[in-house]
Short mmCIF file of C-alpha atoms in Angstrom, two decimals:
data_model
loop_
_atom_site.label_atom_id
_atom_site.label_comp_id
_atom_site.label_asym_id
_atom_site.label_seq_id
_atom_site.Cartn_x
_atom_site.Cartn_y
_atom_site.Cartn_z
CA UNK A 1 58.93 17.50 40.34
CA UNK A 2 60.61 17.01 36.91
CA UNK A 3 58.73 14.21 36.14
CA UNK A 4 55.05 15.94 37.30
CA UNK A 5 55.71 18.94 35.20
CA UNK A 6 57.04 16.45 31.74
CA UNK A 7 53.73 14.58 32.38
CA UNK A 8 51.37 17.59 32.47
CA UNK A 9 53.14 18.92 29.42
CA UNK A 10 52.47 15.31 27.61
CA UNK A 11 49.03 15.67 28.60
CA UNK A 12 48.43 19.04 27.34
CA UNK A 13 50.34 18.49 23.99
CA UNK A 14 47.59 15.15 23.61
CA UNK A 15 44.70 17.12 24.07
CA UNK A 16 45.77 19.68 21.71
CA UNK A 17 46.86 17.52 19.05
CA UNK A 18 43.55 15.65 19.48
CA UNK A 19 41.22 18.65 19.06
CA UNK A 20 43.27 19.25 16.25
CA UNK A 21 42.65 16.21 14.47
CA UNK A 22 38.83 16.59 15.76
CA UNK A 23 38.67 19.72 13.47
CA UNK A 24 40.49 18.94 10.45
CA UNK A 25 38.17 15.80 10.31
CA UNK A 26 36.93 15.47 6.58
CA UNK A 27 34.17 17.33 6.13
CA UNK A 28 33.00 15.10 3.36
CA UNK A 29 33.04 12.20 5.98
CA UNK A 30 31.46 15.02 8.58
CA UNK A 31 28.94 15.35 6.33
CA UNK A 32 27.91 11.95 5.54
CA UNK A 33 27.46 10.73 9.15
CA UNK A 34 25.59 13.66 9.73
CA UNK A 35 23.45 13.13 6.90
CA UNK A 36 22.62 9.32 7.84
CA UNK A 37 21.18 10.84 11.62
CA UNK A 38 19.09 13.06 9.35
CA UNK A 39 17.23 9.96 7.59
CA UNK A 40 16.45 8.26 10.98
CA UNK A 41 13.55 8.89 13.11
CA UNK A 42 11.10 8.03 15.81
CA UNK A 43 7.65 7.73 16.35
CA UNK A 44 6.14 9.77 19.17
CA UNK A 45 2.44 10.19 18.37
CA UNK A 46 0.30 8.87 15.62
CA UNK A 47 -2.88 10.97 14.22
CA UNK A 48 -4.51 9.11 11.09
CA UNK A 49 -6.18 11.03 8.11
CA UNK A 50 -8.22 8.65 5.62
CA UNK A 51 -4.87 9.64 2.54
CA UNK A 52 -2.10 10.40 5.21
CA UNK A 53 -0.42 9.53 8.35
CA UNK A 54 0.79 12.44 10.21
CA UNK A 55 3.42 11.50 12.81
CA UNK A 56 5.18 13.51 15.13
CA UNK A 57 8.68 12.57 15.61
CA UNK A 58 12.03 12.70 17.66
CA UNK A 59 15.12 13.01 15.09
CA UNK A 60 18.48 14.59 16.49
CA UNK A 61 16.86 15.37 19.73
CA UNK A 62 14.13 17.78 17.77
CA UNK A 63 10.56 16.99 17.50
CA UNK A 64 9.45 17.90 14.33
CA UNK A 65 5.96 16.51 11.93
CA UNK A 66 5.80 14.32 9.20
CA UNK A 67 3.21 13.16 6.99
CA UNK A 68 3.19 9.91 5.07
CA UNK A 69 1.04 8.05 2.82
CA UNK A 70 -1.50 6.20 5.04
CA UNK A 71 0.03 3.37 6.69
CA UNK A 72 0.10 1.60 10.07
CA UNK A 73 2.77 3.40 12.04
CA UNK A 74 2.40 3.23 16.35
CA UNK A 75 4.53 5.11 19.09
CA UNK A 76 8.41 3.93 19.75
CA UNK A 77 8.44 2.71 15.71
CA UNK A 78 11.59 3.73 14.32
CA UNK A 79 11.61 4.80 10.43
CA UNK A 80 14.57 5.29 7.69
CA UNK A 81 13.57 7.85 5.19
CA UNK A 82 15.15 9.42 2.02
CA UNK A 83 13.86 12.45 0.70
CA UNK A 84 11.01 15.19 2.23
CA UNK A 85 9.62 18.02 0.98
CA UNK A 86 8.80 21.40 3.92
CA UNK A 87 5.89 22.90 3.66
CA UNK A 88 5.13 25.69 6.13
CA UNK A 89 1.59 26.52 7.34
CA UNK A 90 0.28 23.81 6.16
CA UNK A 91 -3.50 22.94 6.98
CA UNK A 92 -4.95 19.20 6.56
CA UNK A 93 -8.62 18.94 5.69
CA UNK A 94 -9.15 15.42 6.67
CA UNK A 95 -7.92 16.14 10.37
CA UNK A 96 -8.69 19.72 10.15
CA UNK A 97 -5.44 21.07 11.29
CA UNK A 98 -2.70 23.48 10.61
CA UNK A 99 0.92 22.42 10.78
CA UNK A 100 3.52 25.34 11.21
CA UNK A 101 5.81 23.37 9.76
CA UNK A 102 5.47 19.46 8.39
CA UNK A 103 7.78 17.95 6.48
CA UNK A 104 6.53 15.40 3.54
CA UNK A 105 8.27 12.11 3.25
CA UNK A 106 8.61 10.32 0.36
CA UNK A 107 9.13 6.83 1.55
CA UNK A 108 10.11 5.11 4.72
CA UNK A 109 10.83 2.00 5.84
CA UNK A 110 12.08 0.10 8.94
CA UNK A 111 15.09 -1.15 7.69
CA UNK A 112 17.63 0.66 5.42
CA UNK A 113 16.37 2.31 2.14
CA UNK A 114 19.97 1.64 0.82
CA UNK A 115 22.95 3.81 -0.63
CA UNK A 116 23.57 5.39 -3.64
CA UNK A 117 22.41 2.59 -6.30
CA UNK A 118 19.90 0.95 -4.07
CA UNK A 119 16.48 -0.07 -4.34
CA UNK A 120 14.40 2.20 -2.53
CA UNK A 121 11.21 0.62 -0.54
CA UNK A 122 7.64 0.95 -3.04
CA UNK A 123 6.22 3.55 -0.85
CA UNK A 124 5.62 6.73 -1.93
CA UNK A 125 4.32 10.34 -0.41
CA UNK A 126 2.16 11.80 -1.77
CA UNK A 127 1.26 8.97 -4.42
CA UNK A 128 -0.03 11.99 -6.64
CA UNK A 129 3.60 13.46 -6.15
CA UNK A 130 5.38 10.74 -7.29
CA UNK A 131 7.38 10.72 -10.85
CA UNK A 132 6.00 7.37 -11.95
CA UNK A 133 1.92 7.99 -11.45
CA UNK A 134 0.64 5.57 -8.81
CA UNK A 135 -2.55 5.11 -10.13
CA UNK A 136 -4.01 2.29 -12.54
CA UNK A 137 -5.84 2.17 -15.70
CA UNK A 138 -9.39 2.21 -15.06
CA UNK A 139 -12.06 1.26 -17.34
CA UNK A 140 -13.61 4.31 -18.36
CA UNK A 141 -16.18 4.55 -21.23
CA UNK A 142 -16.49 8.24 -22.38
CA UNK A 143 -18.33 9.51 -25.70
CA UNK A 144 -16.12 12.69 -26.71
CA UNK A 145 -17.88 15.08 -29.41
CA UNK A 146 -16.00 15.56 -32.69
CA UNK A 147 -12.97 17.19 -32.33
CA UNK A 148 -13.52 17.07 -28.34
CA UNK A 149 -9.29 16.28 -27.11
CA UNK A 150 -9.20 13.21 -25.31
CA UNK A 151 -6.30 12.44 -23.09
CA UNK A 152 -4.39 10.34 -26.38
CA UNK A 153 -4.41 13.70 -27.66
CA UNK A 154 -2.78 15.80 -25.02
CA UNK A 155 -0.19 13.27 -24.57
CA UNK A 156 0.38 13.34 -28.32
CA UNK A 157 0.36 17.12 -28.47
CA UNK A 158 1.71 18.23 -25.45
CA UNK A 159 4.18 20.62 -26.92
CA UNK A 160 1.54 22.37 -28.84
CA UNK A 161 -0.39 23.11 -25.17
CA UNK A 162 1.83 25.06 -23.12
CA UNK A 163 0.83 28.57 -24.71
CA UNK A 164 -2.70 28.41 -25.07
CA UNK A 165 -5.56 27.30 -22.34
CA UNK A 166 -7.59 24.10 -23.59
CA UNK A 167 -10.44 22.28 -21.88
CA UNK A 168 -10.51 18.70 -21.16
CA UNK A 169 -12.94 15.99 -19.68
CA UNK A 170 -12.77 13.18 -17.68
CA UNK A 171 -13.62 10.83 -14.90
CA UNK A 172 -11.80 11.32 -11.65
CA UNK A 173 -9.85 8.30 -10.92
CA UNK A 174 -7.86 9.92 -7.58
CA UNK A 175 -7.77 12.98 -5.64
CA UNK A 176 -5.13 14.39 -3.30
CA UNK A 177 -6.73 17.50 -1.65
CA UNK A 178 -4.55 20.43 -0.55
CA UNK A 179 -1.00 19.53 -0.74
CA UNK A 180 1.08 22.69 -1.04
CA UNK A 181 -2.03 24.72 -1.03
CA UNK A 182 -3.44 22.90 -4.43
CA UNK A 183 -5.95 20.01 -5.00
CA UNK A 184 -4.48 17.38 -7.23
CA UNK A 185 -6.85 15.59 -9.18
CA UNK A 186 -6.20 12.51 -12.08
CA UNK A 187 -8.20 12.15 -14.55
CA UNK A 188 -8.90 9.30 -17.19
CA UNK A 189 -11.21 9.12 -20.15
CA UNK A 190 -10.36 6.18 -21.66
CA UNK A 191 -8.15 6.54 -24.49
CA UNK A 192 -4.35 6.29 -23.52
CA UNK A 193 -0.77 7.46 -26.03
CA UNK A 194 1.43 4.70 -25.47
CA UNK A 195 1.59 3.93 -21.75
CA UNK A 196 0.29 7.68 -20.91
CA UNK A 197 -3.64 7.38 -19.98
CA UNK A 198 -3.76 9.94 -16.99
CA UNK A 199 -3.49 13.74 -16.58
CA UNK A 200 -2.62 15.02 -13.44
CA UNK A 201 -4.26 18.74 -12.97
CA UNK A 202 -3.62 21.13 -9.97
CA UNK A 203 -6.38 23.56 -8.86
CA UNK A 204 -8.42 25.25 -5.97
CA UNK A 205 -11.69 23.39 -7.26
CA UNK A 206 -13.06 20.73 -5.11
CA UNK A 207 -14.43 17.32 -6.77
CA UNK A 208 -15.06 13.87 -6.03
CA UNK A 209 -13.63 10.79 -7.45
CA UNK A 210 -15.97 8.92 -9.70
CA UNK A 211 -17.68 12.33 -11.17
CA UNK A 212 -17.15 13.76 -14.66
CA UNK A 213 -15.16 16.93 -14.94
CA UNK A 214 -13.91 19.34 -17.47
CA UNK A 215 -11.11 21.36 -16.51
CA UNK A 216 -8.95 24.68 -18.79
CA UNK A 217 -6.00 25.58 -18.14
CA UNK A 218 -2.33 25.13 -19.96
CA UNK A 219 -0.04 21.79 -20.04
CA UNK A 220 3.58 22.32 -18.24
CA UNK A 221 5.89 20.15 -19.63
CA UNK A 222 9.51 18.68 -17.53
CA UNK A 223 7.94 20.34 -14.83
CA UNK A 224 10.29 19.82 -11.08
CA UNK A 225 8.81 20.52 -7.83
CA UNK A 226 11.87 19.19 -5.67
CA UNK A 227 12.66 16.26 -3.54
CA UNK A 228 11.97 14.13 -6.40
CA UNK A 229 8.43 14.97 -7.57
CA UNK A 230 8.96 15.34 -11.33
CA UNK A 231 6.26 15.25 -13.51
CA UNK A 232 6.24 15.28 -17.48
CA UNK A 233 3.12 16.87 -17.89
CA UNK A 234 0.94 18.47 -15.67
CA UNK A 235 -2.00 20.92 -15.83
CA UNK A 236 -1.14 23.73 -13.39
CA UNK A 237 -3.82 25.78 -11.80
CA UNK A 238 -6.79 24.76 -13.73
CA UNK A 239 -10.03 26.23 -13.63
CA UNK A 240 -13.04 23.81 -12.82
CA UNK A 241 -15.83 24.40 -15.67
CA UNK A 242 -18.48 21.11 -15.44
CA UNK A 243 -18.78 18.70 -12.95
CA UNK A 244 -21.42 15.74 -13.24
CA UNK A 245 -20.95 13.95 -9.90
CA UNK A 246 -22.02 9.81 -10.67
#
């Protein structure tokens, strides 16, 4: 009987001492393995837009959406990711539908995307988002009227452009329509200030790539959106005044 009642009181002394260790675990160390089931996911459906793929997803037993930049993605694929950006309410044109709630992910891959110090794989979401602009140099021939600013000159003046609205035309090279409510639309006229040679502008105007534009509005300069979509300068809620579509 001795014995039976030493061995229940072992028992119970274990169990304590072992849900005592279970919550004085280190909460950096919680923290970090809980963060790593955060950047894993899986593929449940697969709905393709002709600048996104929107995929809905099982992480940590919740289904949730993402959207990526368009890419071949199919059921039971599993995905790393680093950073994403919520947006609530969110409606896609180019599969005409509303998300609640969608989360945007900056880059995935199958394998890893590395620790602190790693290289992180070349895809990005939304390529207009991105700090380092995705887009090329295009050849663009533009005749600018005397004293007309060309995008040399914007770069050149930026700081002079934050306080007062300015106009300036170009040729659309890319468009990324309605991400976080706003059109973003890069523009190129041919002229460049050392490696700068396109202007990203935000606004509610709709154009087409390839057509000539003039937009006015005011430069932001350093400006941060979050999740890593930093921008040096940007054009923030520009007003559409021509558009010559080629």
């Amino acid at each position: 009987m001795m014995y039976k009642l030493r061995l229940i009181s072992l028992i119970v002394l274990a169990v304590f001492v072992l849900g005592a260790c279970v919550q004085n675990k280190n909460p950096q160390q919680a923290q970090s393995v809980a963060q790593a089931n955060q950047n894993l996911f899986e593929v449940t459906e697969v709905v393709q837009g002709k600048t996104y793929t929107y995929l809905n997803v099982k992480e940590n037993m919740a289904d949730r959406w993402v959207a990526v930049s368009y890419q071949e993605a199919k059921p039971g694929d599993v995905f790393y990711y680093d950073e994403a950006l919520q947006m609530t309410n969110f409606h896609s044109k180019e599969i005409d539908r509303t998300f609640e709630v969608i989360y945007f992910v900056n880059q995935i891959s199958k394998t890893p995307l590395g620790g602190e110090g790693g290289q992180a794989m070349a895809a990005e979401m939304p390529a207009s988002h991105s700090g380092k602009v995705s887009v090329h140099s295009e050849e663009v021939e533009m005749e600018k009227a005397e004293g007309e600013l060309t995008i040399a000159d914007v770069f050149a003046k930026r700081a002079d452009l934050t306080s007062e609205e300015f106009e300036i035309r170009g040729k659309v090279v890319k468009v990324n329509e309605q991400v976080m409510g706003k059109n973003w639309v890069h523009i190129q006229d041919g002229t460049s200030s050392g490696d700068k040679f396109d202007l990203t502008i935000t606004t509610q105007a709709e154009v087409e790539v390839g057509s000539e534009v003039t937009f006015k509005g005011k430069l932001t300069l350093e400006k941060d959106f979050g999740a890593g979509y930093f921008y040096d300068v940007i054009m923030e809620d520009a007003t559409l005044v021509t558009k010559k579509v080629s």
